[in-house]
Amino acid sequence: KKKKKKKTKKKKKKKIIVMASKRRAKSERKERGTLSMSTTICDSCKTKLRYPSKAIYIQCVRCEKAISPDKQAHYANCIGCKELLRIPITMKCITCPKCETAMNVSTSEPSSGDRPAKRKRDPGAPRQASNAYMVFCKAQRARVKRERPDLPFGKIGAQLGLMWRAMSAEEKMPYEAKAAKDRERFRKVP
């Protein structure tokens, strides 16, 4: 009985140490702060200036409250500490309140990466011609789904790929003929 009690005490100590290290990591994260797409750091003094997506907001250095600048004024009063923050009328750049460095600011919403916008498909345009494997998948997907309803979409595709690779050239002939017919249809359309 005495040995069991000692083991439980050791386990509790380990848990406490782990929790303390988690707390320490969390507090360090708070000190550093998290950088989002709407956060900019001033190059010269490393002050964080935040801009939410639709309007420009300036984070005050002294009290760290984000305020919305007035479009007509050159200066805005911080609500927390009454410090004057200089804002140009153009709203295309702001001045860092700590070191007076002007920085360019984008007022547009943050983009979703460097991907170009997706082109809209013309509804009257013909679909691209399918290859033999795609014709096979269209024909067999429903059958595989009936046999194995528990499989997700991706796994069904993997199963179809295995089936296609296992087929002989003779078994693939009807699908290749349909694919050739589809290519001819696509070529005829101007």
JSON list of C-alpha atoms in Angstrom, two decimals:
[
{"chain": "A", "resi": 1, "resn": "LYS", "atom": "CA", "xyz": [0.00, 0.00, 0.00]},
{"chain": "A", "resi": 2, "resn": "LYS", "atom": "CA", "xyz": [2.82, 2.41, 0.79]},
{"chain": "A", "resi": 3, "resn": "LYS", "atom": "CA", "xyz": [4.47, 1.80, -2.59]},
{"chain": "A", "resi": 4, "resn": "LYS", "atom": "CA", "xyz": [1.27, 2.56, -4.47]},
{"chain": "A", "resi": 5, "resn": "LYS", "atom": "CA", "xyz": [0.89, 5.91, -2.71]},
{"chain": "A", "resi": 6, "resn": "LYS", "atom": "CA", "xyz": [4.42, 6.96, -3.69]},
{"chain": "A", "resi": 7, "resn": "LYS", "atom": "CA", "xyz": [3.77, 6.18, -7.36]},
{"chain": "A", "resi": 8, "resn": "THR", "atom": "CA", "xyz": [0.62, 8.29, -7.45]},
{"chain": "A", "resi": 9, "resn": "LYS", "atom": "CA", "xyz": [2.45, 11.22, -5.88]},
{"chain": "A", "resi": 10, "resn": "LYS", "atom": "CA", "xyz": [5.12, 11.07, -8.59]},
{"chain": "A", "resi": 11, "resn": "LYS", "atom": "CA", "xyz": [2.49, 11.04, -11.31]},
{"chain": "A", "resi": 12, "resn": "LYS", "atom": "CA", "xyz": [0.80, 14.10, -9.81]},
{"chain": "A", "resi": 13, "resn": "LYS", "atom": "CA", "xyz": [4.09, 15.99, -9.73]},
{"chain": "A", "resi": 14, "resn": "LYS", "atom": "CA", "xyz": [4.71, 15.22, -13.39]},
{"chain": "A", "resi": 15, "resn": "LYS", "atom": "CA", "xyz": [1.25, 16.46, -14.30]},
{"chain": "A", "resi": 16, "resn": "ILE", "atom": "CA", "xyz": [1.82, 19.70, -12.40]},
{"chain": "A", "resi": 17, "resn": "ILE", "atom": "CA", "xyz": [5.11, 20.30, -14.23]},
{"chain": "A", "resi": 18, "resn": "VAL", "atom": "CA", "xyz": [3.48, 19.72, -17.60]},
{"chain": "A", "resi": 19, "resn": "MET", "atom": "CA", "xyz": [0.64, 22.10, -16.77]},
{"chain": "A", "resi": 20, "resn": "ALA", "atom": "CA", "xyz": [3.10, 24.76, -15.60]},
{"chain": "A", "resi": 21, "resn": "SER", "atom": "CA", "xyz": [5.05, 24.50, -18.85]},
{"chain": "A", "resi": 22, "resn": "LYS", "atom": "CA", "xyz": [1.81, 24.81, -20.83]},
{"chain": "A", "resi": 23, "resn": "ARG", "atom": "CA", "xyz": [0.92, 27.94, -18.86]},
{"chain": "A", "resi": 24, "resn": "ARG", "atom": "CA", "xyz": [4.39, 29.36, -19.50]},
{"chain": "A", "resi": 25, "resn": "ALA", "atom": "CA", "xyz": [4.08, 28.71, -23.25]},
{"chain": "A", "resi": 26, "resn": "LYS", "atom": "CA", "xyz": [0.64, 30.36, -23.28]},
{"chain": "A", "resi": 27, "resn": "SER", "atom": "CA", "xyz": [1.92, 33.45, -21.46]},
{"chain": "A", "resi": 28, "resn": "GLU", "atom": "CA", "xyz": [4.88, 33.71, -23.87]},
{"chain": "A", "resi": 29, "resn": "ARG", "atom": "CA", "xyz": [2.43, 33.51, -26.77]},
{"chain": "A", "resi": 30, "resn": "LYS", "atom": "CA", "xyz": [0.42, 36.37, -25.24]},
{"chain": "A", "resi": 31, "resn": "GLU", "atom": "CA", "xyz": [3.55, 38.50, -24.87]},
{"chain": "A", "resi": 32, "resn": "ARG", "atom": "CA", "xyz": [4.61, 37.95, -28.48]},
{"chain": "A", "resi": 33, "resn": "GLY", "atom": "CA", "xyz": [1.06, 38.27, -29.76]},
{"chain": "A", "resi": 34, "resn": "THR", "atom": "CA", "xyz": [-0.31, 36.56, -32.81]},
{"chain": "A", "resi": 35, "resn": "LEU", "atom": "CA", "xyz": [0.22, 38.06, -36.24]},
{"chain": "A", "resi": 36, "resn": "SER", "atom": "CA", "xyz": [-2.69, 37.88, -38.60]},
{"chain": "A", "resi": 37, "resn": "MET", "atom": "CA", "xyz": [-3.08, 39.15, -42.15]},
{"chain": "A", "resi": 38, "resn": "SER", "atom": "CA", "xyz": [-4.49, 42.39, -40.73]},
{"chain": "A", "resi": 39, "resn": "THR", "atom": "CA", "xyz": [-1.52, 43.08, -38.41]},
{"chain": "A", "resi": 40, "resn": "THR", "atom": "CA", "xyz": [1.45, 45.16, -39.57]},
{"chain": "A", "resi": 41, "resn": "ILE", "atom": "CA", "xyz": [4.67, 45.71, -37.68]},
{"chain": "A", "resi": 42, "resn": "CYS", "atom": "CA", "xyz": [6.44, 49.04, -37.97]},
{"chain": "A", "resi": 43, "resn": "ASP", "atom": "CA", "xyz": [9.90, 48.49, -39.51]},
{"chain": "A", "resi": 44, "resn": "SER", "atom": "CA", "xyz": [11.81, 50.90, -37.30]},
{"chain": "A", "resi": 45, "resn": "CYS", "atom": "CA", "xyz": [10.33, 50.42, -33.82]},
{"chain": "A", "resi": 46, "resn": "LYS", "atom": "CA", "xyz": [8.59, 47.01, -34.17]},
{"chain": "A", "resi": 47, "resn": "THR", "atom": "CA", "xyz": [5.27, 48.40, -32.91]},
{"chain": "A", "resi": 48, "resn": "LYS", "atom": "CA", "xyz": [2.26, 46.36, -33.95]},
{"chain": "A", "resi": 49, "resn": "LEU", "atom": "CA", "xyz": [-0.38, 48.29, -35.86]},
{"chain": "A", "resi": 50, "resn": "ARG", "atom": "CA", "xyz": [-3.60, 46.44, -36.57]},
{"chain": "A", "resi": 51, "resn": "TYR", "atom": "CA", "xyz": [-5.99, 46.95, -39.45]},
{"chain": "A", "resi": 52, "resn": "PRO", "atom": "CA", "xyz": [-9.19, 44.90, -39.52]},
{"chain": "A", "resi": 53, "resn": "SER", "atom": "CA", "xyz": [-10.42, 43.93, -42.97]},
{"chain": "A", "resi": 54, "resn": "LYS", "atom": "CA", "xyz": [-12.88, 46.72, -43.89]},
{"chain": "A", "resi": 55, "resn": "ALA", "atom": "CA", "xyz": [-11.62, 49.87, -42.13]},
{"chain": "A", "resi": 56, "resn": "ILE", "atom": "CA", "xyz": [-8.21, 50.99, -40.92]},
{"chain": "A", "resi": 57, "resn": "TYR", "atom": "CA", "xyz": [-7.75, 50.79, -37.18]},
{"chain": "A", "resi": 58, "resn": "ILE", "atom": "CA", "xyz": [-4.70, 52.00, -35.33]},
{"chain": "A", "resi": 59, "resn": "GLN", "atom": "CA", "xyz": [-3.53, 50.28, -32.19]},
{"chain": "A", "resi": 60, "resn": "CYS", "atom": "CA", "xyz": [-2.34, 52.76, -29.61]},
{"chain": "A", "resi": 61, "resn": "VAL", "atom": "CA", "xyz": [1.16, 52.08, -28.27]},
{"chain": "A", "resi": 62, "resn": "ARG", "atom": "CA", "xyz": [0.48, 53.23, -24.73]},
{"chain": "A", "resi": 63, "resn": "CYS", "atom": "CA", "xyz": [-2.75, 51.39, -23.91]},
{"chain": "A", "resi": 64, "resn": "GLU", "atom": "CA", "xyz": [-2.92, 48.92, -26.83]},
{"chain": "A", "resi": 65, "resn": "LYS", "atom": "CA", "xyz": [-6.53, 49.78, -27.68]},
{"chain": "A", "resi": 66, "resn": "ALA", "atom": "CA", "xyz": [-7.47, 49.72, -31.34]},
{"chain": "A", "resi": 67, "resn": "ILE", "atom": "CA", "xyz": [-9.29, 52.84, -32.48]},
{"chain": "A", "resi": 68, "resn": "SER", "atom": "CA", "xyz": [-11.01, 53.75, -35.72]},
{"chain": "A", "resi": 69, "resn": "PRO", "atom": "CA", "xyz": [-9.65, 56.96, -37.27]},
{"chain": "A", "resi": 70, "resn": "ASP", "atom": "CA", "xyz": [-12.04, 59.68, -38.41]},
{"chain": "A", "resi": 71, "resn": "LYS", "atom": "CA", "xyz": [-11.79, 60.19, -42.21]},
{"chain": "A", "resi": 72, "resn": "GLN", "atom": "CA", "xyz": [-11.94, 64.01, -42.01]},
{"chain": "A", "resi": 73, "resn": "ALA", "atom": "CA", "xyz": [-9.35, 64.58, -39.28]},
{"chain": "A", "resi": 74, "resn": "HIS", "atom": "CA", "xyz": [-5.55, 64.46, -39.37]},
{"chain": "A", "resi": 75, "resn": "TYR", "atom": "CA", "xyz": [-5.45, 63.33, -35.75]},
{"chain": "A", "resi": 76, "resn": "ALA", "atom": "CA", "xyz": [-7.48, 60.90, -33.68]},
{"chain": "A", "resi": 77, "resn": "ASN", "atom": "CA", "xyz": [-7.65, 60.78, -29.90]},
{"chain": "A", "resi": 78, "resn": "CYS", "atom": "CA", "xyz": [-7.06, 57.41, -28.30]},
{"chain": "A", "resi": 79, "resn": "ILE", "atom": "CA", "xyz": [-10.01, 56.56, -26.06]},
{"chain": "A", "resi": 80, "resn": "GLY", "atom": "CA", "xyz": [-7.84, 54.87, -23.45]},
{"chain": "A", "resi": 81, "resn": "CYS", "atom": "CA", "xyz": [-4.99, 57.36, -22.91]},
{"chain": "A", "resi": 82, "resn": "LYS", "atom": "CA", "xyz": [-6.00, 60.49, -24.92]},
{"chain": "A", "resi": 83, "resn": "GLU", "atom": "CA", "xyz": [-2.78, 60.29, -26.97]},
{"chain": "A", "resi": 84, "resn": "LEU", "atom": "CA", "xyz": [-3.02, 61.97, -30.37]},
{"chain": "A", "resi": 85, "resn": "LEU", "atom": "CA", "xyz": [-2.42, 59.60, -33.27]},
{"chain": "A", "resi": 86, "resn": "ARG", "atom": "CA", "xyz": [-1.54, 61.23, -36.59]},
{"chain": "A", "resi": 87, "resn": "ILE", "atom": "CA", "xyz": [-3.55, 60.01, -39.61]},
{"chain": "A", "resi": 88, "resn": "PRO", "atom": "CA", "xyz": [-3.29, 61.42, -43.14]},
{"chain": "A", "resi": 89, "resn": "ILE", "atom": "CA", "xyz": [-6.55, 62.27, -44.92]},
{"chain": "A", "resi": 90, "resn": "THR", "atom": "CA", "xyz": [-5.71, 59.99, -47.83]},
{"chain": "A", "resi": 91, "resn": "MET", "atom": "CA", "xyz": [-5.99, 56.93, -45.56]},
{"chain": "A", "resi": 92, "resn": "LYS", "atom": "CA", "xyz": [-3.42, 55.19, -47.75]},
{"chain": "A", "resi": 93, "resn": "CYS", "atom": "CA", "xyz": [-0.67, 55.50, -45.17]},
{"chain": "A", "resi": 94, "resn": "ILE", "atom": "CA", "xyz": [-0.52, 56.08, -41.43]},
{"chain": "A", "resi": 95, "resn": "THR", "atom": "CA", "xyz": [2.18, 57.33, -39.10]},
{"chain": "A", "resi": 96, "resn": "CYS", "atom": "CA", "xyz": [3.39, 55.10, -36.32]},
{"chain": "A", "resi": 97, "resn": "PRO", "atom": "CA", "xyz": [2.65, 56.91, -33.03]},
{"chain": "A", "resi": 98, "resn": "LYS", "atom": "CA", "xyz": [5.84, 55.69, -31.39]},
{"chain": "A", "resi": 99, "resn": "CYS", "atom": "CA", "xyz": [8.51, 56.55, -33.95]},
{"chain": "A", "resi": 100, "resn": "GLU", "atom": "CA", "xyz": [6.65, 58.80, -36.44]},
{"chain": "A", "resi": 101, "resn": "THR", "atom": "CA", "xyz": [7.45, 56.52, -39.42]},
{"chain": "A", "resi": 102, "resn": "ALA", "atom": "CA", "xyz": [4.91, 56.65, -42.24]},
{"chain": "A", "resi": 103, "resn": "MET", "atom": "CA", "xyz": [3.78, 53.30, -43.64]},
{"chain": "A", "resi": 104, "resn": "ASN", "atom": "CA", "xyz": [1.57, 52.35, -46.56]},
{"chain": "A", "resi": 105, "resn": "VAL", "atom": "CA", "xyz": [-1.67, 50.62, -45.68]},
{"chain": "A", "resi": 106, "resn": "SER", "atom": "CA", "xyz": [-4.03, 48.61, -47.85]},
{"chain": "A", "resi": 107, "resn": "THR", "atom": "CA", "xyz": [-7.68, 49.28, -47.05]},
{"chain": "A", "resi": 108, "resn": "SER", "atom": "CA", "xyz": [-8.91, 46.35, -49.13]},
{"chain": "A", "resi": 109, "resn": "GLU", "atom": "CA", "xyz": [-9.86, 43.05, -47.53]},
{"chain": "A", "resi": 110, "resn": "PRO", "atom": "CA", "xyz": [-7.04, 40.50, -47.25]},
{"chain": "A", "resi": 111, "resn": "SER", "atom": "CA", "xyz": [-6.85, 38.22, -50.27]},
{"chain": "A", "resi": 112, "resn": "SER", "atom": "CA", "xyz": [-7.13, 34.45, -49.99]},
{"chain": "A", "resi": 113, "resn": "GLY", "atom": "CA", "xyz": [-3.56, 33.74, -51.08]},
{"chain": "A", "resi": 114, "resn": "ASP", "atom": "CA", "xyz": [-1.90, 34.34, -54.42]},
{"chain": "A", "resi": 115, "resn": "ARG", "atom": "CA", "xyz": [-4.45, 32.29, -56.35]},
{"chain": "A", "resi": 116, "resn": "PRO", "atom": "CA", "xyz": [-6.02, 34.05, -59.32]},
{"chain": "A", "resi": 117, "resn": "ALA", "atom": "CA", "xyz": [-9.78, 34.42, -59.35]},
{"chain": "A", "resi": 118, "resn": "LYS", "atom": "CA", "xyz": [-11.62, 31.42, -60.78]},
{"chain": "A", "resi": 119, "resn": "ARG", "atom": "CA", "xyz": [-12.96, 31.97, -64.29]},
{"chain": "A", "resi": 120, "resn": "LYS", "atom": "CA", "xyz": [-16.68, 31.47, -64.75]},
{"chain": "A", "resi": 121, "resn": "ARG", "atom": "CA", "xyz": [-17.51, 28.75, -67.24]},
{"chain": "A", "resi": 122, "resn": "ASP", "atom": "CA", "xyz": [-19.63, 29.66, -70.25]},
{"chain": "A", "resi": 123, "resn": "PRO", "atom": "CA", "xyz": [-22.86, 27.63, -69.89]},
{"chain": "A", "resi": 124, "resn": "GLY", "atom": "CA", "xyz": [-23.14, 27.24, -73.68]},
{"chain": "A", "resi": 125, "resn": "ALA", "atom": "CA", "xyz": [-19.58, 25.92, -74.09]},
{"chain": "A", "resi": 126, "resn": "PRO", "atom": "CA", "xyz": [-19.20, 22.15, -74.56]},
{"chain": "A", "resi": 127, "resn": "ARG", "atom": "CA", "xyz": [-17.62, 20.02, -71.87]},
{"chain": "A", "resi": 128, "resn": "GLN", "atom": "CA", "xyz": [-14.08, 18.77, -72.44]},
{"chain": "A", "resi": 129, "resn": "ALA", "atom": "CA", "xyz": [-13.81, 15.29, -73.94]},
{"chain": "A", "resi": 130, "resn": "SER", "atom": "CA", "xyz": [-13.45, 12.48, -71.38]},
{"chain": "A", "resi": 131, "resn": "ASN", "atom": "CA", "xyz": [-10.70, 9.88, -71.56]},
{"chain": "A", "resi": 132, "resn": "ALA", "atom": "CA", "xyz": [-11.34, 6.13, -71.26]},
{"chain": "A", "resi": 133, "resn": "TYR", "atom": "CA", "xyz": [-10.68, 6.08, -67.51]},
{"chain": "A", "resi": 134, "resn": "MET", "atom": "CA", "xyz": [-13.20, 8.88, -66.87]},
{"chain": "A", "resi": 135, "resn": "VAL", "atom": "CA", "xyz": [-15.85, 7.06, -68.94]},
{"chain": "A", "resi": 136, "resn": "PHE", "atom": "CA", "xyz": [-15.13, 3.93, -66.86]},
{"chain": "A", "resi": 137, "resn": "CYS", "atom": "CA", "xyz": [-15.45, 5.91, -63.60]},
{"chain": "A", "resi": 138, "resn": "LYS", "atom": "CA", "xyz": [-18.80, 7.41, -64.64]},
{"chain": "A", "resi": 139, "resn": "ALA", "atom": "CA", "xyz": [-20.13, 3.95, -65.48]},
{"chain": "A", "resi": 140, "resn": "GLN", "atom": "CA", "xyz": [-18.80, 2.10, -62.41]},
{"chain": "A", "resi": 141, "resn": "ARG", "atom": "CA", "xyz": [-18.98, 4.67, -59.57]},
{"chain": "A", "resi": 142, "resn": "ALA", "atom": "CA", "xyz": [-22.66, 4.00, -58.82]},
{"chain": "A", "resi": 143, "resn": "ARG", "atom": "CA", "xyz": [-22.05, 0.23, -58.71]},
{"chain": "A", "resi": 144, "resn": "VAL", "atom": "CA", "xyz": [-19.11, 0.59, -56.28]},
{"chain": "A", "resi": 145, "resn": "LYS", "atom": "CA", "xyz": [-21.19, 2.98, -54.13]},
{"chain": "A", "resi": 146, "resn": "ARG", "atom": "CA", "xyz": [-24.02, 0.39, -53.94]},
{"chain": "A", "resi": 147, "resn": "GLU", "atom": "CA", "xyz": [-21.61, -2.41, -52.99]},
{"chain": "A", "resi": 148, "resn": "ARG", "atom": "CA", "xyz": [-19.69, -0.36, -50.39]},
{"chain": "A", "resi": 149, "resn": "PRO", "atom": "CA", "xyz": [-21.88, 2.51, -49.13]},
{"chain": "A", "resi": 150, "resn": "ASP", "atom": "CA", "xyz": [-19.52, 3.16, -46.19]},
{"chain": "A", "resi": 151, "resn": "LEU", "atom": "CA", "xyz": [-16.64, 4.31, -48.44]},
{"chain": "A", "resi": 152, "resn": "PRO", "atom": "CA", "xyz": [-16.07, 8.08, -48.74]},
{"chain": "A", "resi": 153, "resn": "PHE", "atom": "CA", "xyz": [-15.77, 9.72, -52.16]},
{"chain": "A", "resi": 154, "resn": "GLY", "atom": "CA", "xyz": [-11.95, 9.65, -52.24]},
{"chain": "A", "resi": 155, "resn": "LYS", "atom": "CA", "xyz": [-11.76, 5.97, -51.32]},
{"chain": "A", "resi": 156, "resn": "ILE", "atom": "CA", "xyz": [-14.28, 5.13, -54.04]},
{"chain": "A", "resi": 157, "resn": "GLY", "atom": "CA", "xyz": [-11.97, 6.85, -56.53]},
{"chain": "A", "resi": 158, "resn": "ALA", "atom": "CA", "xyz": [-9.02, 4.83, -55.24]},
{"chain": "A", "resi": 159, "resn": "GLN", "atom": "CA", "xyz": [-11.06, 1.62, -55.59]},
{"chain": "A", "resi": 160, "resn": "LEU", "atom": "CA", "xyz": [-11.98, 2.56, -59.18]},
{"chain": "A", "resi": 161, "resn": "GLY", "atom": "CA", "xyz": [-8.30, 3.18, -59.94]},
{"chain": "A", "resi": 162, "resn": "LEU", "atom": "CA", "xyz": [-7.38, -0.28, -58.67]},
{"chain": "A", "resi": 163, "resn": "MET", "atom": "CA", "xyz": [-10.16, -1.83, -60.75]},
{"chain": "A", "resi": 164, "resn": "TRP", "atom": "CA", "xyz": [-8.99, 0.05, -63.88]},
{"chain": "A", "resi": 165, "resn": "ARG", "atom": "CA", "xyz": [-5.38, -1.08, -63.45]},
{"chain": "A", "resi": 166, "resn": "ALA", "atom": "CA", "xyz": [-6.48, -4.69, -62.95]},
{"chain": "A", "resi": 167, "resn": "MET", "atom": "CA", "xyz": [-8.47, -4.71, -66.22]},
{"chain": "A", "resi": 168, "resn": "SER", "atom": "CA", "xyz": [-6.99, -6.20, -69.40]},
{"chain": "A", "resi": 169, "resn": "ALA", "atom": "CA", "xyz": [-6.77, -4.30, -72.70]},
{"chain": "A", "resi": 170, "resn": "GLU", "atom": "CA", "xyz": [-9.77, -6.22, -74.07]},
{"chain": "A", "resi": 171, "resn": "GLU", "atom": "CA", "xyz": [-11.93, -5.20, -71.09]},
{"chain": "A", "resi": 172, "resn": "LYS", "atom": "CA", "xyz": [-10.94, -1.55, -71.59]},
{"chain": "A", "resi": 173, "resn": "MET", "atom": "CA", "xyz": [-11.91, -1.54, -75.31]},
{"chain": "A", "resi": 174, "resn": "PRO", "atom": "CA", "xyz": [-15.60, -0.47, -74.86]},
{"chain": "A", "resi": 175, "resn": "TYR", "atom": "CA", "xyz": [-14.56, 2.47, -72.65]},
{"chain": "A", "resi": 176, "resn": "GLU", "atom": "CA", "xyz": [-11.85, 3.53, -75.11]},
{"chain": "A", "resi": 177, "resn": "ALA", "atom": "CA", "xyz": [-14.41, 3.42, -77.95]},
{"chain": "A", "resi": 178, "resn": "LYS", "atom": "CA", "xyz": [-16.78, 5.68, -75.97]},
{"chain": "A", "resi": 179, "resn": "ALA", "atom": "CA", "xyz": [-13.89, 8.05, -75.22]},
{"chain": "A", "resi": 180, "resn": "ALA", "atom": "CA", "xyz": [-12.99, 8.23, -78.94]},
{"chain": "A", "resi": 181, "resn": "LYS", "atom": "CA", "xyz": [-16.63, 9.03, -79.73]},
{"chain": "A", "resi": 182, "resn": "ASP", "atom": "CA", "xyz": [-16.59, 11.78, -77.11]},
{"chain": "A", "resi": 183, "resn": "ARG", "atom": "CA", "xyz": [-13.38, 13.27, -78.58]},
{"chain": "A", "resi": 184, "resn": "GLU", "atom": "CA", "xyz": [-15.02, 13.41, -82.02]},
{"chain": "A", "resi": 185, "resn": "ARG", "atom": "CA", "xyz": [-18.04, 15.21, -80.52]},
{"chain": "A", "resi": 186, "resn": "PHE", "atom": "CA", "xyz": [-15.72, 17.76, -78.91]},
{"chain": "A", "resi": 187, "resn": "ARG", "atom": "CA", "xyz": [-13.76, 18.36, -82.14]},
{"chain": "A", "resi": 188, "resn": "LYS", "atom": "CA", "xyz": [-16.93, 19.00, -84.16]},
{"chain": "A", "resi": 189, "resn": "VAL", "atom": "CA", "xyz": [-18.12, 21.83, -81.90]},
{"chain": "A", "resi": 190, "resn": "PRO", "atom": "CA", "xyz": [-16.64, 25.19, -83.06]}
]
